[in-house]
mmCIF file of C-alpha atoms in Angstrom:
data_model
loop_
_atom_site.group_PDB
_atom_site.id
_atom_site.type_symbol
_atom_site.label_atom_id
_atom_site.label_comp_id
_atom_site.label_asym_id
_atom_site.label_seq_id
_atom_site.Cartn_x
_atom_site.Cartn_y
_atom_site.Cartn_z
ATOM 1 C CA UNK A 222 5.111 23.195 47.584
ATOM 2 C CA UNK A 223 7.215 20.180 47.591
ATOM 3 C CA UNK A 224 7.055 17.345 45.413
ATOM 4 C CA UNK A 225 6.164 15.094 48.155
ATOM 5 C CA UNK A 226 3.026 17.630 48.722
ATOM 6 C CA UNK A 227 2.047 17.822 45.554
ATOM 7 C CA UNK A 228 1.684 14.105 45.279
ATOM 8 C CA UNK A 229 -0.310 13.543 48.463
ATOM 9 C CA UNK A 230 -2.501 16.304 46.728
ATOM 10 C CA UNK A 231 -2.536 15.177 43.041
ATOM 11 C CA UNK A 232 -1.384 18.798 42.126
ATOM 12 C CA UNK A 233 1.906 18.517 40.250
ATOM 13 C CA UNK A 234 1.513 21.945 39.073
ATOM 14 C CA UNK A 235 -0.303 25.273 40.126
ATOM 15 C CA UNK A 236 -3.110 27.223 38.868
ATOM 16 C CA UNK A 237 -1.633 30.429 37.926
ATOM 17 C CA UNK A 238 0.715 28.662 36.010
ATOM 18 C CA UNK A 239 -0.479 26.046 33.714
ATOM 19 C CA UNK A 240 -4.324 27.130 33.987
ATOM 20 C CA UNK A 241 -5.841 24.374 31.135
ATOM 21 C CA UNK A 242 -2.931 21.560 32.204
ATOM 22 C CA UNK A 243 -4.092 22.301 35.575
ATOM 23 C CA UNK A 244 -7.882 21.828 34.918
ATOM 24 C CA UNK A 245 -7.258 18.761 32.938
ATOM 25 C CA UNK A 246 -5.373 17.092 35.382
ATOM 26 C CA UNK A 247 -7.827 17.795 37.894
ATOM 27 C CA UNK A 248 -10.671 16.790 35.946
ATOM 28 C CA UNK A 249 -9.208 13.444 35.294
ATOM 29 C CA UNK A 250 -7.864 13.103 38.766
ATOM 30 C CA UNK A 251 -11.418 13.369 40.645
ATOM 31 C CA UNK A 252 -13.003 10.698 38.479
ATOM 32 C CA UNK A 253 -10.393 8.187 39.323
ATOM 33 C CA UNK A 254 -10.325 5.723 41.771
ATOM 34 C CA UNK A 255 -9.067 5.810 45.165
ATOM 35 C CA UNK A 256 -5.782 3.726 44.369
ATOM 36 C CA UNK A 257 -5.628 5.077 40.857
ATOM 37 C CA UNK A 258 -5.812 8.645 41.628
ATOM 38 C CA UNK A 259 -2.694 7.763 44.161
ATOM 39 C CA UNK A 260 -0.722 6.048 41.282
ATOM 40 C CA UNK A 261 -1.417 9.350 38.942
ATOM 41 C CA UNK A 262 -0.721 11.749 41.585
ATOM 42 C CA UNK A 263 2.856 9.749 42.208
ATOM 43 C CA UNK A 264 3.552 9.322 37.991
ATOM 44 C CA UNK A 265 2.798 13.271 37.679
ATOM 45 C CA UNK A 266 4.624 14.450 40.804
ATOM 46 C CA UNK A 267 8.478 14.288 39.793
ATOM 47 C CA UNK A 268 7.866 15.036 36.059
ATOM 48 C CA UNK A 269 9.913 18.323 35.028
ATOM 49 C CA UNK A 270 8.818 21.591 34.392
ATOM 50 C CA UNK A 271 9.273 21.299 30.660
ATOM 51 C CA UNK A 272 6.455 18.079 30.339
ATOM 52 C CA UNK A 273 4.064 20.399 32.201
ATOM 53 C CA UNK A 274 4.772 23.317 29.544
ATOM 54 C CA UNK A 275 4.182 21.168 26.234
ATOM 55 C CA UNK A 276 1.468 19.900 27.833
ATOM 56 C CA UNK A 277 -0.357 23.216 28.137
ATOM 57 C CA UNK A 278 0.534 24.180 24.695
ATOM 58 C CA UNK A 279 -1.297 20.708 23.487
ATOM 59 C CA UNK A 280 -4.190 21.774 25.226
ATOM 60 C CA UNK A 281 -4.170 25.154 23.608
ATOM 61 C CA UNK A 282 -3.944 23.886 20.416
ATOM 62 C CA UNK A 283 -6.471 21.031 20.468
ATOM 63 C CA UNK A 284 -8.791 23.962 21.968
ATOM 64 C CA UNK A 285 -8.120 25.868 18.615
ATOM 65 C CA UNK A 286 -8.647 22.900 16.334
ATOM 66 C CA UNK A 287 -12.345 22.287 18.036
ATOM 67 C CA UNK A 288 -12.695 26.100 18.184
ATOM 68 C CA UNK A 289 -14.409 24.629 21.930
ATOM 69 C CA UNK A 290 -14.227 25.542 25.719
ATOM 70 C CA UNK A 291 -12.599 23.316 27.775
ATOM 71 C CA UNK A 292 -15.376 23.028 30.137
ATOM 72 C CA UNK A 293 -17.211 21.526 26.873
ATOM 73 C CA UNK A 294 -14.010 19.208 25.867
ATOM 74 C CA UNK A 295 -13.745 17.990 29.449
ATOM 75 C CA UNK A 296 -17.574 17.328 28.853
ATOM 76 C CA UNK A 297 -16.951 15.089 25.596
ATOM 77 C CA UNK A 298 -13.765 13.473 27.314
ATOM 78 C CA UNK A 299 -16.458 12.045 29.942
ATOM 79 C CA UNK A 300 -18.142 10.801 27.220
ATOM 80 C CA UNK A 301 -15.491 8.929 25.975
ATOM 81 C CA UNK A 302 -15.153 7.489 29.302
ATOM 82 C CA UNK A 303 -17.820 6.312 29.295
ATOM 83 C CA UNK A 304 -18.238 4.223 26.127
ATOM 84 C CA UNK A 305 -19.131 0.758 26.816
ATOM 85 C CA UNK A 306 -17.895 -2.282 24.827
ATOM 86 C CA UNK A 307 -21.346 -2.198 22.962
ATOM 87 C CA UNK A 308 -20.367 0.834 21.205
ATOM 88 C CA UNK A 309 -20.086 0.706 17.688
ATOM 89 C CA UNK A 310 -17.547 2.311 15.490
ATOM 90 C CA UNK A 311 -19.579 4.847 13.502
ATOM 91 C CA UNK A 312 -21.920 5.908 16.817
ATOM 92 C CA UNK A 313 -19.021 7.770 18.158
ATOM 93 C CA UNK A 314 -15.879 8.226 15.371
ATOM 94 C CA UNK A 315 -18.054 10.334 13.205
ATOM 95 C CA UNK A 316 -18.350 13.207 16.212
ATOM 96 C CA UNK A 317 -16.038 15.688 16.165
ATOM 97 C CA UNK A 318 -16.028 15.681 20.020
ATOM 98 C CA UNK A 319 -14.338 12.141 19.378
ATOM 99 C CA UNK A 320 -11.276 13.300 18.596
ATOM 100 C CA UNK A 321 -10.922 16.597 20.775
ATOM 101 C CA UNK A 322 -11.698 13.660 23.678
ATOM 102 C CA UNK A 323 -8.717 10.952 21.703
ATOM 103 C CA UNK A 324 -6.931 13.596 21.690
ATOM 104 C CA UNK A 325 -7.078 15.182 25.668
ATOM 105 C CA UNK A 326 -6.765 11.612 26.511
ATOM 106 C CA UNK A 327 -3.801 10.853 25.002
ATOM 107 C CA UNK A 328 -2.347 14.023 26.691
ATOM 108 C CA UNK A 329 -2.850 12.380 30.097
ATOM 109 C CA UNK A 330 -0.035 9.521 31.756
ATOM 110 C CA UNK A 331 -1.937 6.455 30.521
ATOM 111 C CA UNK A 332 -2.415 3.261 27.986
ATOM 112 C CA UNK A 333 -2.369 5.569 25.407
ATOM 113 C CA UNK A 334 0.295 7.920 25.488
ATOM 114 C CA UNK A 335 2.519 4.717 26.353
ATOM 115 C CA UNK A 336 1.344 2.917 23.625
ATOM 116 C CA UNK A 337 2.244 5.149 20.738
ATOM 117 C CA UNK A 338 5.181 7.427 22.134
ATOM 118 C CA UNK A 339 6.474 3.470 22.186
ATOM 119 C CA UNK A 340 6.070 3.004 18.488
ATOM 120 C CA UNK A 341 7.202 6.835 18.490
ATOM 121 C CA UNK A 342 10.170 5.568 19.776
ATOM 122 C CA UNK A 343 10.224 2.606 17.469
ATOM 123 C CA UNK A 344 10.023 4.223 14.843
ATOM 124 C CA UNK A 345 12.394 7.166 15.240
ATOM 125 C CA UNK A 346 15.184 4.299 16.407
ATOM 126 C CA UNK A 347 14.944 1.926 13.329
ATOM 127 C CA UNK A 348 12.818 3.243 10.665
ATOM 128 C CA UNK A 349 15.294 4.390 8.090
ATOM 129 C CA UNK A 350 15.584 5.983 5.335
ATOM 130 C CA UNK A 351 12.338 7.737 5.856
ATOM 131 C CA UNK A 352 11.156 11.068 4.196
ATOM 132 C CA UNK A 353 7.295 9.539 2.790
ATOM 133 C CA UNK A 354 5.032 8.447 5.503
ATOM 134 C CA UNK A 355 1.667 7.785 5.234
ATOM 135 C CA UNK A 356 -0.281 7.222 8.316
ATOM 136 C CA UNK A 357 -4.142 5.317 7.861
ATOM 137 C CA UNK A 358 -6.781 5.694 10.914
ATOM 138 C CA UNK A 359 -4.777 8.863 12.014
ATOM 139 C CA UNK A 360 -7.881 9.463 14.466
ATOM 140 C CA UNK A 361 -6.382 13.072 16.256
ATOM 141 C CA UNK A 362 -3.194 13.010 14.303
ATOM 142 C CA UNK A 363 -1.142 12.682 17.852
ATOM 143 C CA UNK A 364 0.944 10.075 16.692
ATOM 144 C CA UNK A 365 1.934 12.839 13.753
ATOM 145 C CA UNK A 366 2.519 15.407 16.131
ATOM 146 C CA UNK A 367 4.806 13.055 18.353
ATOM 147 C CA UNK A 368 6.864 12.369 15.171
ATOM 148 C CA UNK A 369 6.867 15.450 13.339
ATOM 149 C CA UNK A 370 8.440 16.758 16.667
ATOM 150 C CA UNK A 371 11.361 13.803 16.676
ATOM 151 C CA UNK A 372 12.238 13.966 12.988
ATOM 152 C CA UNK A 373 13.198 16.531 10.144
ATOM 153 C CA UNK A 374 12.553 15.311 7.311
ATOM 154 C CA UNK A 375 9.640 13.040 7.129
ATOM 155 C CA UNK A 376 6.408 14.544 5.122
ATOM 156 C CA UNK A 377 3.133 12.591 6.307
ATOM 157 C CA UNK A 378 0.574 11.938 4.670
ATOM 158 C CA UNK A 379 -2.768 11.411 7.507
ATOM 159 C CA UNK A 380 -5.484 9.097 5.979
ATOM 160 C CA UNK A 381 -8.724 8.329 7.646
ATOM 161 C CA UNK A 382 -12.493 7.878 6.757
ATOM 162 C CA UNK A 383 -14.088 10.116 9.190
ATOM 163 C CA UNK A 384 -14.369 13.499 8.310
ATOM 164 C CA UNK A 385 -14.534 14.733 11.726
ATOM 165 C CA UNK A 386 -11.165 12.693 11.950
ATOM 166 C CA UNK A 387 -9.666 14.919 8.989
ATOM 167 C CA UNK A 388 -11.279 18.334 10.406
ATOM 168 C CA UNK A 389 -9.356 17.989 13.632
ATOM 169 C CA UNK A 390 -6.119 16.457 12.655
ATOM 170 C CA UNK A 391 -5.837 19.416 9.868
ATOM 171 C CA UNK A 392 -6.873 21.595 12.118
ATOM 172 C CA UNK A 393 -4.550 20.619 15.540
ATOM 173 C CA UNK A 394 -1.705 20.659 13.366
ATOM 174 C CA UNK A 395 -2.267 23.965 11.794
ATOM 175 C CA UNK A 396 -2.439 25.432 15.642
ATOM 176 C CA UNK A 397 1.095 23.413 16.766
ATOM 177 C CA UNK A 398 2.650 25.153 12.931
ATOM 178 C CA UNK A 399 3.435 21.786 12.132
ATOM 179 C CA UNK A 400 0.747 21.880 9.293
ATOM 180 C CA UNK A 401 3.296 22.214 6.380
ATOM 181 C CA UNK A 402 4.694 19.123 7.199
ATOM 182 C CA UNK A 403 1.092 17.036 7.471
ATOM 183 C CA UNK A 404 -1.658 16.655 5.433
ATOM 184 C CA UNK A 405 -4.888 15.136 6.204
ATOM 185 C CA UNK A 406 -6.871 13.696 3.185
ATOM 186 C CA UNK A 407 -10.242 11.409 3.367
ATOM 187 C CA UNK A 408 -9.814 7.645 2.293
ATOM 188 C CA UNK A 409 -10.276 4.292 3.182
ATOM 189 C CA UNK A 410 -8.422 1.519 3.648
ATOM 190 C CA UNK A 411 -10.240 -0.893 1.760
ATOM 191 C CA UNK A 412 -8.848 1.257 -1.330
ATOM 192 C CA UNK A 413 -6.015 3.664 -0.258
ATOM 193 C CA UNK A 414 -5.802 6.652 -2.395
ATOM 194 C CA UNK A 415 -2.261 6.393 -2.943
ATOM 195 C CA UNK A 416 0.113 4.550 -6.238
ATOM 196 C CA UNK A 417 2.034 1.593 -5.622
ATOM 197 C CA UNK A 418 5.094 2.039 -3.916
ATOM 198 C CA UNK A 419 4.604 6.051 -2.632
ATOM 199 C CA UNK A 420 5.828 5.539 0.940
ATOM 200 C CA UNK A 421 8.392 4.768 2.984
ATOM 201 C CA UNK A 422 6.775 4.065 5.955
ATOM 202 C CA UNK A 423 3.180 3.274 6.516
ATOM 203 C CA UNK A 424 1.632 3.267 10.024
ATOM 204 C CA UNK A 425 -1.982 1.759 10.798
ATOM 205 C CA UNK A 426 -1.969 2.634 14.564
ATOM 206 C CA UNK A 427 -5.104 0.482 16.091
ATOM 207 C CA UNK A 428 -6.262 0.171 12.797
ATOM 208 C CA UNK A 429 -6.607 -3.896 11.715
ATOM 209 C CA UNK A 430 -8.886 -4.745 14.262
ATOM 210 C CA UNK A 431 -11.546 -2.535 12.897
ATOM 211 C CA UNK A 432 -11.575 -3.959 9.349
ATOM 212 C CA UNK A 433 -13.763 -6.243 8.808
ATOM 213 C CA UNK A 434 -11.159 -7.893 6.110
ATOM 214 C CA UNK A 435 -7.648 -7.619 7.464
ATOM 215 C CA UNK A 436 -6.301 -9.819 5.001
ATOM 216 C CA UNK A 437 -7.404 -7.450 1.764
ATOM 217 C CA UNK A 438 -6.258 -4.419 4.379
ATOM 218 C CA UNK A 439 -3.005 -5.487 4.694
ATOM 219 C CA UNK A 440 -2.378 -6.056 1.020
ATOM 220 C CA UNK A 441 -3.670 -2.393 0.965
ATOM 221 C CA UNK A 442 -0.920 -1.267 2.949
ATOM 222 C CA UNK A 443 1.676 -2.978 1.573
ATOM 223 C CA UNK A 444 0.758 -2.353 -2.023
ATOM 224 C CA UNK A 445 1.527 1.662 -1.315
ATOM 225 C CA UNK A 446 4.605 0.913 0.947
ATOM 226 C CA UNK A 447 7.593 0.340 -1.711
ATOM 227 C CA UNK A 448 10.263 -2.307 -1.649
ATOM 228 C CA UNK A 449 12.285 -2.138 1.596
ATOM 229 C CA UNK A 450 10.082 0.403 3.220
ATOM 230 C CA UNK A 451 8.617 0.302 6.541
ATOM 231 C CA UNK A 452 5.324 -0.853 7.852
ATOM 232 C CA UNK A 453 4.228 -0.381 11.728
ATOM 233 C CA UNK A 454 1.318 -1.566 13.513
ATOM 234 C CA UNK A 455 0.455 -1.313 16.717
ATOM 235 C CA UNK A 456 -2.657 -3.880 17.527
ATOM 236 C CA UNK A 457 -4.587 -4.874 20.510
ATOM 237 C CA UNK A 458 -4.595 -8.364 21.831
ATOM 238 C CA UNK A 459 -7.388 -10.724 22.373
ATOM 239 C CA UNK A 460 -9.941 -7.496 22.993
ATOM 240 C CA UNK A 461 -13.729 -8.785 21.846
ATOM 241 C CA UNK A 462 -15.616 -5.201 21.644
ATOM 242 C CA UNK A 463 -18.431 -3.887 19.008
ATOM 243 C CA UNK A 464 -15.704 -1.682 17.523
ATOM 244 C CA UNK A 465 -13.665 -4.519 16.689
ATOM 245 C CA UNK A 466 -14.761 -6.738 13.593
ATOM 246 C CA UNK A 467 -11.249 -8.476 13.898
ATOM 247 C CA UNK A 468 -9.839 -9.759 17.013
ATOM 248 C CA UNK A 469 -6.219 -11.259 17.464
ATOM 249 C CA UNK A 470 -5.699 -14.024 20.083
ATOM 250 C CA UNK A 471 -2.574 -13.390 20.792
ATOM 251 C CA UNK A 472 0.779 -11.461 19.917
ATOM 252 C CA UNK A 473 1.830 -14.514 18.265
ATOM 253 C CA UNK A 474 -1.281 -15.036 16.144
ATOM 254 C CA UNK A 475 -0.716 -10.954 15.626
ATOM 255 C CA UNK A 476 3.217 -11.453 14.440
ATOM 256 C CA UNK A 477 1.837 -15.491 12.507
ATOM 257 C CA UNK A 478 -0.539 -12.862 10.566
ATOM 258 C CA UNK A 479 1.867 -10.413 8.922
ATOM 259 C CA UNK A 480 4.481 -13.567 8.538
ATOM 260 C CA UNK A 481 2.076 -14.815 5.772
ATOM 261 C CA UNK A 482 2.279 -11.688 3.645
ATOM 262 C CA UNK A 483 6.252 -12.380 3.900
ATOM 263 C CA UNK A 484 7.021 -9.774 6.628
ATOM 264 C CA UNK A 485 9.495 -10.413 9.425
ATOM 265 C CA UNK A 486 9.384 -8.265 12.532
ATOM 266 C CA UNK A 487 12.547 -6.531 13.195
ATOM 267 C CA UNK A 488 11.495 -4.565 16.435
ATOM 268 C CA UNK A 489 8.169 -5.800 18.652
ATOM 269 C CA UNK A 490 7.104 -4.364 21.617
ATOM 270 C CA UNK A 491 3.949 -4.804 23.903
ATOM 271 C CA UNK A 492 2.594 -2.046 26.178
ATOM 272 C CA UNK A 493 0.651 -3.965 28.860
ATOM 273 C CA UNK A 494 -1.849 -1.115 31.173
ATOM 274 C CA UNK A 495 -0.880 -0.677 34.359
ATOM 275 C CA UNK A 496 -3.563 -1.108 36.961
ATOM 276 C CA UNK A 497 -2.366 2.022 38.764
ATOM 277 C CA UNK A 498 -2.652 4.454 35.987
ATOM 278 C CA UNK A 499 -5.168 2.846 33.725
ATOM 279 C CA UNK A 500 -8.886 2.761 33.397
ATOM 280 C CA UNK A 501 -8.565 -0.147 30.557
ATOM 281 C CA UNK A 502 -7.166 -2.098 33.004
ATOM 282 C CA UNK A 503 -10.103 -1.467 35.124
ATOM 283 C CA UNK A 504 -12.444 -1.902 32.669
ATOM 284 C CA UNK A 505 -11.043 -5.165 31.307
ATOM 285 C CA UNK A 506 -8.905 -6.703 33.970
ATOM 286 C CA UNK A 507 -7.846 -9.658 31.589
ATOM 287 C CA UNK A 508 -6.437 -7.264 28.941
ATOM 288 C CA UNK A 509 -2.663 -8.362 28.007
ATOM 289 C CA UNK A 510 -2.441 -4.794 26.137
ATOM 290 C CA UNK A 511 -1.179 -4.195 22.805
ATOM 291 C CA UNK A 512 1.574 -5.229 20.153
ATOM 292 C CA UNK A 513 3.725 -2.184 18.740
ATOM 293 C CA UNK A 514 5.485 -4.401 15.554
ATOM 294 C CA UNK A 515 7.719 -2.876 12.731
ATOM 295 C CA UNK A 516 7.928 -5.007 9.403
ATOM 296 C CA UNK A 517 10.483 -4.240 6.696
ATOM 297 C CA UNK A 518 9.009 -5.664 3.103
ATOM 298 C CA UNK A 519 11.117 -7.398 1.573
ATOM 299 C CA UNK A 520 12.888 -6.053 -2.193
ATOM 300 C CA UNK A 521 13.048 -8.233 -4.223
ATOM 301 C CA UNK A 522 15.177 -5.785 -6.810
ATOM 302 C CA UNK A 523 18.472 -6.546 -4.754
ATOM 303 C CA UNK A 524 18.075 -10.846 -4.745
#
């Protein structure tokens, strides 16, 4: 089949081949739109062999972490489809089917998997020196995953307050063997259970918005980040839902806010959806996406 067939038929791979990738993609194609399912059928159609291949492996692996069919995880991932902006946080981020769904979601070409192989990306080009990371609201541990697989050295530290979070980020990385480089802890971020100064690099990935105090959680973060170290954030804009306590106007009122802790961004990025691929953009047409920023704190040792 040519690539040309395959996209008029939304089947960039076969069967035989990549039997969960396959059903996944399928899945996800048949409850798109008309013009949407076009626009994923043309993004999947020239992709190489080897994208196909990891991708099957992920799916494996989050199937061993929920210890789950994938008729049942293609179940949940309808679910979180279908959460309205009504939802609140706790109704759905304390299931474990949350994060088997965060996680098959993120597999797919969409907002997500833009949004943090971006601050991936970000990270891996101007974070440095980096061996302590501490990630907070590591939801599926993807992001982990996506940087455990660009970097050697970095030991992370995965911090979030769901348990069901913690059961399935442990658990996915255990299945990809990437478990000795990750570990997943409880904690919150309204009192980190970190010292002063531990990491190199802290991430809160879609994380401000849902504290009700982002001023007392960003001194959080910055209190366990030493002098000089890295802090990235990746934050939506202007997005008024249940799940989000705090809402950010704009990417300048985003950049104004970690400005008056004494931060200056040295790499900013915004991932905007793209009507022909997303459902967000569906969903909320008026959606300008999200800010991917990197701060270095300042050290004051070397004035």
């Amino acid at each position: 089949m040519t690539t040309e067939q395959r996209a008029e038929r939304g089947l960039p791979i076969d069967e035989l081949t990549h039997p969960l990738t396959y059903r996944l993609l399928q899945h996800a194609l048949a409850r798109s739109t008309e013009a949407r399912r076009a626009g994923l059928a043309r993004a999947y159609a020239p992709l190489p062999r080897q994208h196909f291949d990891e991708m099957e492996d992920d799916v494996g692996h989050t199937l061993m972490a929920v210890r789950r069919s994938l008729s049942l995880c293609l179940h949940d991932l309808d679910e979180f489809n279908a959460l309205t902006p009504e939802t609140e946080n706790d109704a759905w981020y304390e299931r474990p089917q949350a994060f088997s769904s965060m996680q098959l979601d993120a597999l797919l070409l969409g907002f997500s998997r833009r949004r943090l192989s971006r601050l991936r990306d970000q990270l891996v080009s101007r974070a440095h020196p980096v061996t302590r990371v501490l990630e907070v609201g590591c939801g599926s541990g993807y992001l982990a995953a996506l940087l455990a697989d660009a970097t050697q050295g970095w030991q992370m530290d995965l911090i979030d307050r769901s348990r069901a979070a913690i059961d399935f980020a442990s658990a996915y990385h255990q299945a990809r063997g990437t478990g000795h480089r990750v570990r997943c802890r409880i904690g919150d971020l309204a009192a980190l259970p970190a010292a002063d100064a531990a990491f190199d690099l802290v991430i809160a990935a879609e994380v401000l918005e849902h504290a009700p105090d982002p001023q007392a959680s960003a001194a959080e973060l910055l209190r366990v980040l030493r002098p000089g170290g890295w802090l990235a954030v990746s934050l939506p804009i202007d997005l008024d839902i249940a799940m989000h306590p705090t809402v950010f106007g704009s990417d300048a009122e985003i950049l104004a806010f970690f400005e008056s802790f004494g931060l200056r961004a040295t790499d900013v990025a915004i991932v905007r959806p793209d009507p022909q691929l997303d459902a967000i953009a569906e969903v909320f047409p008026d959606f300008e996406g999200c800010v991917n920023a990197l701060f270095q704190k300042p050290d004051t040792s070397k004035r």
